[in-house]
PDB file of C-alpha atoms and ligand atoms in Angstrom:
ATOM      1  CA  MET A   1     -13.310  -1.532  -8.239  1.00  0.00           C
ATOM      2  CA  GLU A   2     -14.306  -4.222  -5.776  1.00  0.00           C
ATOM      3  CA  VAL A   3     -15.199  -3.142  -2.238  1.00  0.00           C
ATOM      4  CA  VAL A   4     -15.016  -5.718   0.563  1.00  0.00           C
ATOM      5  CA  ILE A   5     -16.322  -4.793   3.990  1.00  0.00           C
ATOM      6  CA  THR A   6     -14.852  -6.913   6.747  1.00  0.00           C
ATOM      7  CA  ASP A   7     -15.380  -7.337  10.478  1.00  0.00           C
ATOM      8  CA  SER A   8     -11.835  -6.570  11.521  1.00  0.00           C
ATOM      9  CA  GLU A   9      -8.268  -5.733  10.620  1.00  0.00           C
ATOM     10  CA  GLU A  10      -7.435  -9.410  11.222  1.00  0.00           C
ATOM     11  CA  GLU A  11      -9.957 -10.487   8.574  1.00  0.00           C
ATOM     12  CA  ILE A  12      -8.367  -8.013   6.152  1.00  0.00           C
ATOM     13  CA  GLY A  13      -4.994  -9.569   6.987  1.00  0.00           C
ATOM     14  CA  VAL A  14      -6.283 -13.055   6.182  1.00  0.00           C
ATOM     15  CA  LEU A  15      -7.962 -12.064   2.892  1.00  0.00           C
ATOM     16  CA  VAL A  16      -4.953 -10.170   1.563  1.00  0.00           C
ATOM     17  CA  ALA A  17      -2.564 -12.905   2.741  1.00  0.00           C
ATOM     18  CA  ASP A  18      -4.750 -15.368   0.777  1.00  0.00           C
ATOM     19  CA  ALA A  19      -4.213 -13.270  -2.360  1.00  0.00           C
ATOM     20  CA  VAL A  20      -0.451 -13.045  -1.784  1.00  0.00           C
ATOM     21  CA  GLU A  21      -0.201 -16.776  -1.014  1.00  0.00           C
ATOM     22  CA  GLN A  22      -2.120 -17.640  -4.171  1.00  0.00           C
ATOM     23  CA  LEU A  23       0.081 -15.364  -6.275  1.00  0.00           C
ATOM     24  CA  LEU A  24       3.283 -16.867  -4.851  1.00  0.00           C
ATOM     25  CA  THR A  25       1.941 -20.389  -5.407  1.00  0.00           C
ATOM     26  CA  ASP A  26       1.172 -19.587  -9.044  1.00  0.00           C
ATOM     27  CA  ARG A  27       4.318 -17.519  -9.564  1.00  0.00           C
ATOM     28  CA  PRO A  28       7.022 -17.984  -6.912  1.00  0.00           C
ATOM     29  CA  ASP A  29       9.074 -15.187  -8.515  1.00  0.00           C
ATOM     30  CA  ALA A  30       6.265 -12.632  -8.294  1.00  0.00           C
ATOM     31  CA  VAL A  31       6.985  -8.967  -7.649  1.00  0.00           C
ATOM     32  CA  LEU A  32       5.208  -7.485  -4.623  1.00  0.00           C
ATOM     33  CA  GLY A  33       4.583  -3.807  -3.953  1.00  0.00           C
ATOM     34  CA  LEU A  34       4.912  -3.178  -0.219  1.00  0.00           C
ATOM     35  CA  ALA A  35       3.346  -0.287   1.688  1.00  0.00           C
ATOM     36  CA  THR A  36       4.554   0.857   5.095  1.00  0.00           C
ATOM     37  CA  GLY A  37       2.534   2.542   7.867  1.00  0.00           C
ATOM     38  CA  SER A  38      -0.086   0.968  10.131  1.00  0.00           C
ATOM     39  CA  SER A  39      -2.524  -0.337   7.513  1.00  0.00           C
ATOM     40  CA  PRO A  40      -0.562  -3.362   6.209  1.00  0.00           C
ATOM     41  CA  VAL A  41       0.675  -4.588   9.602  1.00  0.00           C
ATOM     42  CA  ALA A  42      -2.057  -7.241   9.984  1.00  0.00           C
ATOM     43  CA  ILE A  43      -1.302  -8.496   6.458  1.00  0.00           C
ATOM     44  CA  TYR A  44       2.410  -8.800   7.174  1.00  0.00           C
ATOM     45  CA  ASP A  45       1.767 -10.542  10.504  1.00  0.00           C
ATOM     46  CA  GLU A  46      -0.480 -13.069   8.762  1.00  0.00           C
ATOM     47  CA  LEU A  47       2.100 -13.659   6.018  1.00  0.00           C
ATOM     48  CA  VAL A  48       4.816 -14.228   8.630  1.00  0.00           C
ATOM     49  CA  ARG A  49       2.557 -16.785  10.378  1.00  0.00           C
ATOM     50  CA  ARG A  50       2.037 -18.624   7.083  1.00  0.00           C
ATOM     51  CA  TYR A  51       5.762 -18.514   6.308  1.00  0.00           C
ATOM     52  CA  GLU A  52       6.542 -19.988   9.734  1.00  0.00           C
ATOM     53  CA  VAL A  53       4.276 -22.982   9.090  1.00  0.00           C
ATOM     54  CA  GLY A  54       5.641 -23.473   5.573  1.00  0.00           C
ATOM     55  CA  ARG A  55       2.559 -22.311   3.677  1.00  0.00           C
ATOM     56  CA  VAL A  56       4.285 -19.505   1.810  1.00  0.00           C
ATOM     57  CA  SER A  57       7.825 -18.697   0.732  1.00  0.00           C
ATOM     58  CA  PHE A  58       9.361 -15.470  -0.527  1.00  0.00           C
ATOM     59  CA  ALA A  59      12.628 -17.164  -1.551  1.00  0.00           C
ATOM     60  CA  ARG A  60      12.192 -16.251  -5.217  1.00  0.00           C
ATOM     61  CA  ALA A  61       9.988 -13.170  -4.809  1.00  0.00           C
ATOM     62  CA  ARG A  62      11.016  -9.544  -5.099  1.00  0.00           C
ATOM     63  CA  GLY A  63       9.545  -6.421  -3.585  1.00  0.00           C
ATOM     64  CA  PHE A  64       9.425  -2.665  -4.032  1.00  0.00           C
ATOM     65  CA  LEU A  65       8.503  -0.051  -1.458  1.00  0.00           C
ATOM     66  CA  LEU A  66       6.080   2.710  -2.347  1.00  0.00           C
ATOM     67  CA  ASP A  67       8.035   5.549  -0.855  1.00  0.00           C
ATOM     68  CA  GLU A  68      10.806   6.750   1.438  1.00  0.00           C
ATOM     69  CA  TYR A  69      11.506   9.854   3.489  1.00  0.00           C
ATOM     70  CA  VAL A  70      14.292  12.043   2.116  1.00  0.00           C
ATOM     71  CA  GLY A  71      17.221  12.573   4.467  1.00  0.00           C
ATOM     72  CA  LEU A  72      16.392  10.251   7.383  1.00  0.00           C
ATOM     73  CA  PRO A  73      19.694   8.674   8.511  1.00  0.00           C
ATOM     74  CA  ALA A  74      20.281   5.041   7.549  1.00  0.00           C
ATOM     75  CA  ASP A  75      19.897   3.892  11.163  1.00  0.00           C
ATOM     76  CA  HIS A  76      16.682   5.848  11.858  1.00  0.00           C
ATOM     77  CA  PRO A  77      13.959   3.452  13.073  1.00  0.00           C
ATOM     78  CA  GLU A  78      11.266   5.194  10.993  1.00  0.00           C
ATOM     79  CA  ARG A  79      13.131   5.098   7.721  1.00  0.00           C
ATOM     80  CA  TYR A  80      10.778   3.021   5.555  1.00  0.00           C
ATOM     81  CA  ARG A  81      13.596   0.716   4.503  1.00  0.00           C
ATOM     82  CA  THR A  82      14.108  -0.098   8.206  1.00  0.00           C
ATOM     83  CA  VAL A  83      10.372  -0.306   8.882  1.00  0.00           C
ATOM     84  CA  ILE A  84       9.742  -2.837   6.116  1.00  0.00           C
ATOM     85  CA  ASP A  85      12.685  -4.986   7.276  1.00  0.00           C
ATOM     86  CA  ARG A  86      11.186  -4.956  10.778  1.00  0.00           C
ATOM     87  CA  GLU A  87       7.579  -5.606   9.670  1.00  0.00           C
ATOM     88  CA  ILE A  88       8.138  -8.373   7.118  1.00  0.00           C
ATOM     89  CA  VAL A  89      11.357  -8.649   5.112  1.00  0.00           C
ATOM     90  CA  GLY A  90      13.546  -9.681   8.050  1.00  0.00           C
ATOM     91  CA  ARG A  91      10.919 -12.131   9.316  1.00  0.00           C
ATOM     92  CA  VAL A  92      10.554 -14.232   6.170  1.00  0.00           C
ATOM     93  CA  ASP A  93      12.903 -15.682   3.537  1.00  0.00           C
ATOM     94  CA  PHE A  94      13.273 -12.857   1.027  1.00  0.00           C
ATOM     95  CA  PRO A  95      16.839 -13.185  -0.308  1.00  0.00           C
ATOM     96  CA  PRO A  96      19.212 -10.305   0.491  1.00  0.00           C
ATOM     97  CA  GLY A  97      18.625  -7.390  -1.861  1.00  0.00           C
ATOM     98  CA  ALA A  98      15.290  -8.730  -3.110  1.00  0.00           C
ATOM     99  CA  VAL A  99      13.345  -5.812  -1.655  1.00  0.00           C
ATOM    100  CA  GLN A 100      14.232  -2.302  -2.743  1.00  0.00           C
ATOM    101  CA  GLY A 101      13.061   1.160  -1.818  1.00  0.00           C
ATOM    102  CA  PRO A 102      13.728   4.571  -3.297  1.00  0.00           C
ATOM    103  CA  ASP A 103      17.075   5.937  -2.044  1.00  0.00           C
ATOM    104  CA  GLY A 104      16.126   8.746   0.318  1.00  0.00           C
ATOM    105  CA  LEU A 105      19.788   9.408   1.059  1.00  0.00           C
ATOM    106  CA  ALA A 106      20.885   9.858  -2.562  1.00  0.00           C
ATOM    107  CA  GLU A 107      22.852  13.014  -3.307  1.00  0.00           C
ATOM    108  CA  ASP A 108      20.614  13.484  -6.314  1.00  0.00           C
ATOM    109  CA  PRO A 109      17.115  12.325  -5.263  1.00  0.00           C
ATOM    110  CA  GLN A 110      15.631  13.019  -8.692  1.00  0.00           C
ATOM    111  CA  ALA A 111      18.216  10.731 -10.298  1.00  0.00           C
ATOM    112  CA  ALA A 112      17.373   8.137  -7.624  1.00  0.00           C
ATOM    113  CA  ALA A 113      13.703   8.452  -8.608  1.00  0.00           C
ATOM    114  CA  VAL A 114      14.505   7.774 -12.259  1.00  0.00           C
ATOM    115  CA  ALA A 115      16.689   4.802 -11.265  1.00  0.00           C
ATOM    116  CA  TYR A 116      13.854   3.426  -9.139  1.00  0.00           C
ATOM    117  CA  GLU A 117      11.390   3.562 -12.032  1.00  0.00           C
ATOM    118  CA  GLN A 118      13.944   1.684 -14.119  1.00  0.00           C
ATOM    119  CA  ALA A 119      14.410  -0.972 -11.420  1.00  0.00           C
ATOM    120  CA  ILE A 120      10.647  -1.628 -11.271  1.00  0.00           C
ATOM    121  CA  HIS A 121      10.543  -1.821 -15.047  1.00  0.00           C
ATOM    122  CA  ASP A 122      13.534  -4.185 -15.189  1.00  0.00           C
ATOM    123  CA  ALA A 123      11.849  -6.489 -12.651  1.00  0.00           C
ATOM    124  CA  GLY A 124       8.918  -6.828 -15.046  1.00  0.00           C
ATOM    125  CA  GLY A 125       6.580  -4.528 -13.108  1.00  0.00           C
ATOM    126  CA  ILE A 126       4.670  -5.119  -9.905  1.00  0.00           C
ATOM    127  CA  ASP A 127       2.214  -8.011  -9.769  1.00  0.00           C
ATOM    128  CA  LEU A 128       0.379  -7.122  -6.569  1.00  0.00           C
ATOM    129  CA  GLN A 129       0.591  -3.733  -4.916  1.00  0.00           C
ATOM    130  CA  ILE A 130      -0.509  -3.315  -1.290  1.00  0.00           C
ATOM    131  CA  LEU A 131      -1.660   0.232  -0.511  1.00  0.00           C
ATOM    132  CA  GLY A 132      -2.879   2.247   2.447  1.00  0.00           C
ATOM    133  CA  ILE A 133      -4.629   5.603   2.098  1.00  0.00           C
ATOM    134  CA  GLY A 134      -3.946   8.900   3.836  1.00  0.00           C
ATOM    135  CA  SER A 135      -6.741  10.782   5.557  1.00  0.00           C
ATOM    136  CA  ASN A 136      -6.376  13.352   2.758  1.00  0.00           C
ATOM    137  CA  GLY A 137      -6.726  10.690   0.062  1.00  0.00           C
ATOM    138  CA  HIS A 138      -3.064  10.202  -0.792  1.00  0.00           C
ATOM    139  CA  ILE A 139      -1.704   6.841  -1.937  1.00  0.00           C
ATOM    140  CA  ALA A 140       2.029   6.360  -1.547  1.00  0.00           C
ATOM    141  CA  PHE A 141       2.899  10.002  -0.871  1.00  0.00           C
ATOM    142  CA  ASN A 142       0.997  11.443  -3.806  1.00  0.00           C
ATOM    143  CA  GLU A 143      -0.516  14.373  -1.998  1.00  0.00           C
ATOM    144  CA  PRO A 144      -3.651  16.200  -3.218  1.00  0.00           C
ATOM    145  CA  GLY A 145      -2.855  18.024  -6.452  1.00  0.00           C
ATOM    146  CA  SER A 146      -0.478  15.307  -7.693  1.00  0.00           C
ATOM    147  CA  SER A 147      -0.736  14.621 -11.405  1.00  0.00           C
ATOM    148  CA  LEU A 148      -2.766  11.510 -12.047  1.00  0.00           C
ATOM    149  CA  ALA A 149       0.034  10.521 -14.459  1.00  0.00           C
ATOM    150  CA  SER A 150       2.903  11.283 -12.072  1.00  0.00           C
ATOM    151  CA  ARG A 151       6.025   9.127 -11.849  1.00  0.00           C
ATOM    152  CA  THR A 152       8.448   8.493  -8.985  1.00  0.00           C
ATOM    153  CA  ARG A 153       9.717  11.873  -7.805  1.00  0.00           C
ATOM    154  CA  VAL A 154      10.458  14.113  -4.851  1.00  0.00           C
ATOM    155  CA  VAL A 155       7.256  15.200  -3.085  1.00  0.00           C
ATOM    156  CA  ALA A 156       6.725  17.755  -0.300  1.00  0.00           C
ATOM    157  CA  LEU A 157       4.517  16.266   2.402  1.00  0.00           C
ATOM    158  CA  THR A 158       1.413  18.190   3.455  1.00  0.00           C
ATOM    159  CA  ARG A 159       0.996  19.450   6.994  1.00  0.00           C
ATOM    160  CA  GLN A 160      -1.875  16.944   7.374  1.00  0.00           C
ATOM    161  CA  THR A 161       0.312  13.955   6.463  1.00  0.00           C
ATOM    162  CA  ARG A 162       3.107  15.138   8.731  1.00  0.00           C
ATOM    163  CA  GLU A 163       0.610  15.507  11.603  1.00  0.00           C
ATOM    164  CA  ASP A 164      -0.846  12.061  10.862  1.00  0.00           C
ATOM    165  CA  ASN A 165       2.654  10.529  10.859  1.00  0.00           C
ATOM    166  CA  ALA A 166       3.926  12.396  13.922  1.00  0.00           C
ATOM    167  CA  ARG A 167       2.790   9.379  15.979  1.00  0.00           C
ATOM    168  CA  PHE A 168       5.789   7.505  14.590  1.00  0.00           C
ATOM    169  CA  PHE A 169       8.109  10.344  15.698  1.00  0.00           C
ATOM    170  CA  ASP A 170       7.125  10.609  19.386  1.00  0.00           C
ATOM    171  CA  GLY A 171       4.293  12.980  18.477  1.00  0.00           C
ATOM    172  CA  ASP A 172       6.733  15.616  17.203  1.00  0.00           C
ATOM    173  CA  VAL A 173       5.477  16.935  13.868  1.00  0.00           C
ATOM    174  CA  ASP A 174       8.728  18.842  13.350  1.00  0.00           C
ATOM    175  CA  ALA A 175      10.645  15.565  13.417  1.00  0.00           C
ATOM    176  CA  VAL A 176       8.669  14.262  10.407  1.00  0.00           C
ATOM    177  CA  PRO A 177      10.676  14.938   7.234  1.00  0.00           C
ATOM    178  CA  ARG A 178       9.246  17.496   4.828  1.00  0.00           C
ATOM    179  CA  LEU A 179      10.281  15.684   1.670  1.00  0.00           C
ATOM    180  CA  CYS A 180       9.979  12.133   0.433  1.00  0.00           C
ATOM    181  CA  LEU A 181      10.557  10.094  -2.681  1.00  0.00           C
ATOM    182  CA  SER A 182       7.312   8.527  -3.823  1.00  0.00           C
ATOM    183  CA  GLN A 183       6.176   6.293  -6.623  1.00  0.00           C
ATOM    184  CA  GLY A 184       3.837   8.359  -8.794  1.00  0.00           C
ATOM    185  CA  LEU A 185       0.177   7.665  -9.455  1.00  0.00           C
ATOM    186  CA  GLY A 186       1.084   6.667 -13.016  1.00  0.00           C
ATOM    187  CA  THR A 187       3.690   4.260 -11.624  1.00  0.00           C
ATOM    188  CA  ILE A 188       1.245   2.679  -9.176  1.00  0.00           C
ATOM    189  CA  MET A 189      -1.420   2.322 -11.869  1.00  0.00           C
ATOM    190  CA  GLU A 190       0.922   0.028 -13.833  1.00  0.00           C
ATOM    191  CA  ALA A 191       0.854  -2.626 -11.084  1.00  0.00           C
ATOM    192  CA  ARG A 192      -1.292  -5.555 -12.198  1.00  0.00           C
ATOM    193  CA  HIS A 193      -3.447  -5.785  -9.066  1.00  0.00           C
ATOM    194  CA  LEU A 194      -3.983  -2.980  -6.563  1.00  0.00           C
ATOM    195  CA  ILE A 195      -5.143  -3.910  -3.069  1.00  0.00           C
ATOM    196  CA  LEU A 196      -5.919  -0.947  -0.814  1.00  0.00           C
ATOM    197  CA  VAL A 197      -6.706  -1.486   2.844  1.00  0.00           C
ATOM    198  CA  ALA A 198      -8.184   1.062   5.237  1.00  0.00           C
ATOM    199  CA  THR A 199      -9.459   0.876   8.790  1.00  0.00           C
ATOM    200  CA  GLY A 200     -10.858   3.402  11.239  1.00  0.00           C
ATOM    201  CA  GLU A 201     -13.078   6.436  11.134  1.00  0.00           C
ATOM    202  CA  ALA A 202     -10.236   8.810  10.208  1.00  0.00           C
ATOM    203  CA  LYS A 203     -10.142   7.197   6.745  1.00  0.00           C
ATOM    204  CA  ALA A 204     -13.924   7.270   6.090  1.00  0.00           C
ATOM    205  CA  GLN A 205     -14.018  10.478   4.050  1.00  0.00           C
ATOM    206  CA  ALA A 206     -11.014   9.519   1.921  1.00  0.00           C
ATOM    207  CA  VAL A 207     -12.561   6.084   1.330  1.00  0.00           C
ATOM    208  CA  GLN A 208     -15.894   7.613   0.323  1.00  0.00           C
ATOM    209  CA  GLN A 209     -14.101   9.791  -2.243  1.00  0.00           C
ATOM    210  CA  LEU A 210     -11.931   6.896  -3.435  1.00  0.00           C
ATOM    211  CA  VAL A 211     -14.893   4.644  -4.161  1.00  0.00           C
ATOM    212  CA  GLU A 212     -17.741   7.028  -4.960  1.00  0.00           C
ATOM    213  CA  GLY A 213     -16.245  10.453  -5.611  1.00  0.00           C
ATOM    214  CA  PRO A 214     -15.315  11.960  -8.975  1.00  0.00           C
ATOM    215  CA  VAL A 215     -11.824  11.100 -10.222  1.00  0.00           C
ATOM    216  CA  SER A 216      -9.748  14.106  -9.259  1.00  0.00           C
ATOM    217  CA  ALA A 217      -6.224  15.098  -8.285  1.00  0.00           C
ATOM    218  CA  SER A 218      -7.832  16.614  -5.169  1.00  0.00           C
ATOM    219  CA  TRP A 219      -8.336  13.028  -3.899  1.00  0.00           C
ATOM    220  CA  PRO A 220      -5.403  11.224  -5.528  1.00  0.00           C
ATOM    221  CA  ALA A 221      -6.564   7.681  -4.685  1.00  0.00           C
ATOM    222  CA  THR A 222      -9.578   8.194  -6.975  1.00  0.00           C
ATOM    223  CA  VAL A 223      -7.278   7.424  -9.927  1.00  0.00           C
ATOM    224  CA  MET A 224      -7.749   3.787  -8.888  1.00  0.00           C
ATOM    225  CA  GLN A 225     -11.270   3.947 -10.371  1.00  0.00           C
ATOM    226  CA  HIS A 226      -9.502   3.660 -13.740  1.00  0.00           C
ATOM    227  CA  HIS A 227      -7.621   0.497 -12.748  1.00  0.00           C
ATOM    228  CA  PRO A 228      -8.980  -2.765 -14.225  1.00  0.00           C
ATOM    229  CA  HIS A 229      -8.183  -4.797 -11.088  1.00  0.00           C
ATOM    230  CA  ALA A 230      -8.469  -2.805  -7.889  1.00  0.00           C
ATOM    231  CA  THR A 231      -9.680  -4.210  -4.579  1.00  0.00           C
ATOM    232  CA  VAL A 232     -10.523  -2.115  -1.515  1.00  0.00           C
ATOM    233  CA  LEU A 233     -10.776  -3.851   1.865  1.00  0.00           C
ATOM    234  CA  LEU A 234     -12.328  -1.907   4.722  1.00  0.00           C
ATOM    235  CA  ASP A 235     -13.517  -2.284   8.261  1.00  0.00           C
ATOM    236  CA  GLU A 236     -16.934  -0.941   9.247  1.00  0.00           C
ATOM    237  CA  ALA A 237     -15.591   2.389  10.467  1.00  0.00           C
ATOM    238  CA  ALA A 238     -13.694   3.157   7.267  1.00  0.00           C
ATOM    239  CA  ALA A 239     -16.742   2.105   5.204  1.00  0.00           C
ATOM    240  CA  ALA A 240     -19.228   4.132   7.250  1.00  0.00           C
ATOM    241  CA  ARG A 241     -19.669   6.996   4.767  1.00  0.00           C
ATOM    242  CA  LEU A 242     -20.188   4.884   1.649  1.00  0.00           C
ATOM    243  CA  GLU A 243     -23.585   5.466   0.038  1.00  0.00           C
ATOM    244  CA  ARG A 244     -23.776   2.066  -1.668  1.00  0.00           C
ATOM    245  CA  LEU A 245     -22.691   0.126   1.401  1.00  0.00           C
ATOM    246  CA  ASP A 246     -25.520  -2.428   1.165  1.00  0.00           C
ATOM    247  CA  TYR A 247     -24.757  -3.131  -2.462  1.00  0.00           C
ATOM    248  CA  TYR A 248     -21.055  -3.772  -1.769  1.00  0.00           C
ATOM    249  CA  ARG A 249     -21.989  -6.243   0.952  1.00  0.00           C
ATOM    250  CA  GLU A 250     -24.488  -8.047  -1.290  1.00  0.00           C
ATOM    251  CA  ALA A 251     -22.095  -8.172  -4.238  1.00  0.00           C
ATOM    252  CA  TYR A 252     -19.352  -9.734  -2.125  1.00  0.00           C
ATOM    253  CA  ALA A 253     -21.784 -12.195  -0.509  1.00  0.00           C
ATOM    254  CA  VAL A 254     -22.863 -13.593  -3.890  1.00  0.00           C
ATOM    255  CA  LYS A 255     -19.422 -13.504  -5.492  1.00  0.00           C
ATOM    256  CA  PRO A 256     -18.304 -16.938  -6.712  1.00  0.00           C
ATOM    257  CA  ARG A 257     -15.380 -17.909  -4.443  1.00  0.00           C
ATOM    258  CA  TRP A 258     -13.277 -19.116  -7.406  1.00  0.00           C
ATOM    259  CA  GLN A 259     -13.066 -15.494  -8.506  1.00  0.00           C
ATOM    260  CA  ARG A 260     -10.986 -14.586  -5.448  1.00  0.00           C
ATOM    261  CA  LEU A 261     -10.001 -10.962  -4.836  1.00  0.00           C
TER     262      LEU A 261
HETATM  263  C1  LIG B   1       3.183   4.277   3.208  1.00  0.00           C
HETATM  264  C2  LIG B   1       2.345   5.025   2.281  1.00  0.00           C
HETATM  265  C3  LIG B   1       1.204   5.851   2.755  1.00  0.00           C
HETATM  266  C4  LIG B   1       0.342   5.177   3.810  1.00  0.00           C
HETATM  267  C5  LIG B   1      -0.776   6.100   4.258  1.00  0.00           C
HETATM  268  C6  LIG B   1      -1.614   5.482   5.348  1.00  0.00           C
HETATM  269  O1  LIG B   1       4.181   3.564   2.505  1.00  0.00           O
HETATM  270  O2  LIG B   1       2.602   4.971   1.122  1.00  0.00           O
HETATM  271  O3  LIG B   1       0.390   6.186   1.652  1.00  0.00           O
HETATM  272  O4  LIG B   1      -0.186   3.988   3.298  1.00  0.00           O
HETATM  273  O5  LIG B   1      -0.222   7.309   4.707  1.00  0.00           O
HETATM  274  O6  LIG B   1      -0.811   5.314   6.488  1.00  0.00           O
HETATM  275  P1  LIG B   1      -1.303   4.417   7.702  1.00  0.00           P
HETATM  276  O7  LIG B   1      -1.477   3.048   7.178  1.00  0.00           O
HETATM  277  O8  LIG B   1      -0.175   4.502   8.708  1.00  0.00           O
HETATM  278  O9  LIG B   1      -2.573   5.011   8.193  1.00  0.00           O
END
């Protein structure tokens, strides 16, 4: 796992946009895994800037969301399908239908989960997966205790996650859905490159566990230690509890630039 400590969220945006731009240059029909929430916003803003000046195109790319709330009405502004359209899909040239999310309004959510796994498989799998991390160590909505081999399924959100996400629902924790459909840890681990971004002090403990803790379902993101190509980009606050902080800085400073992320 590579750890990159940056000066700012904007720098994270630039570095991850570089990786996405390179991928789309090499493979214009690449499959992107798109996270929602606050963490990827700087990445999406940077990608939109590059699209606007003609540096990058999504015209042949496809995308898959990590997760979706169960039961939020189609026109709800916090439905992840709506959020991702607002943050990136509607601002660049993804063709209609090129970005999919799990169907949180399906009558049979478990069947929708199985169909979603099949859709990812049929697309040839995800080339580059962007991830955030919850303060409790979740990735997608794989809450603590999730099987490290889990697949897309219905998950009950923890109180902690619902409190963390209440800021998107006017601070009302009761307005945050209790259930979601989430890619599993086993699903995420099949993506060819995982890029996790985290900023702010509230993520420091989860980041410390992710990078230096034992692999455990108690901190679901730790499964990424088993991934052959995982990159973690942090700001100073999120990196503050890492024991090997100096080493990560040195390793990145001497890294040959041709290696990229
Ligand atoms: C969102 C997702 C979640 C978030 C995580 C961090 O699609 O899968 O795992 O990445 O909850 O959220 P933010 O970035 O809002 O702090």
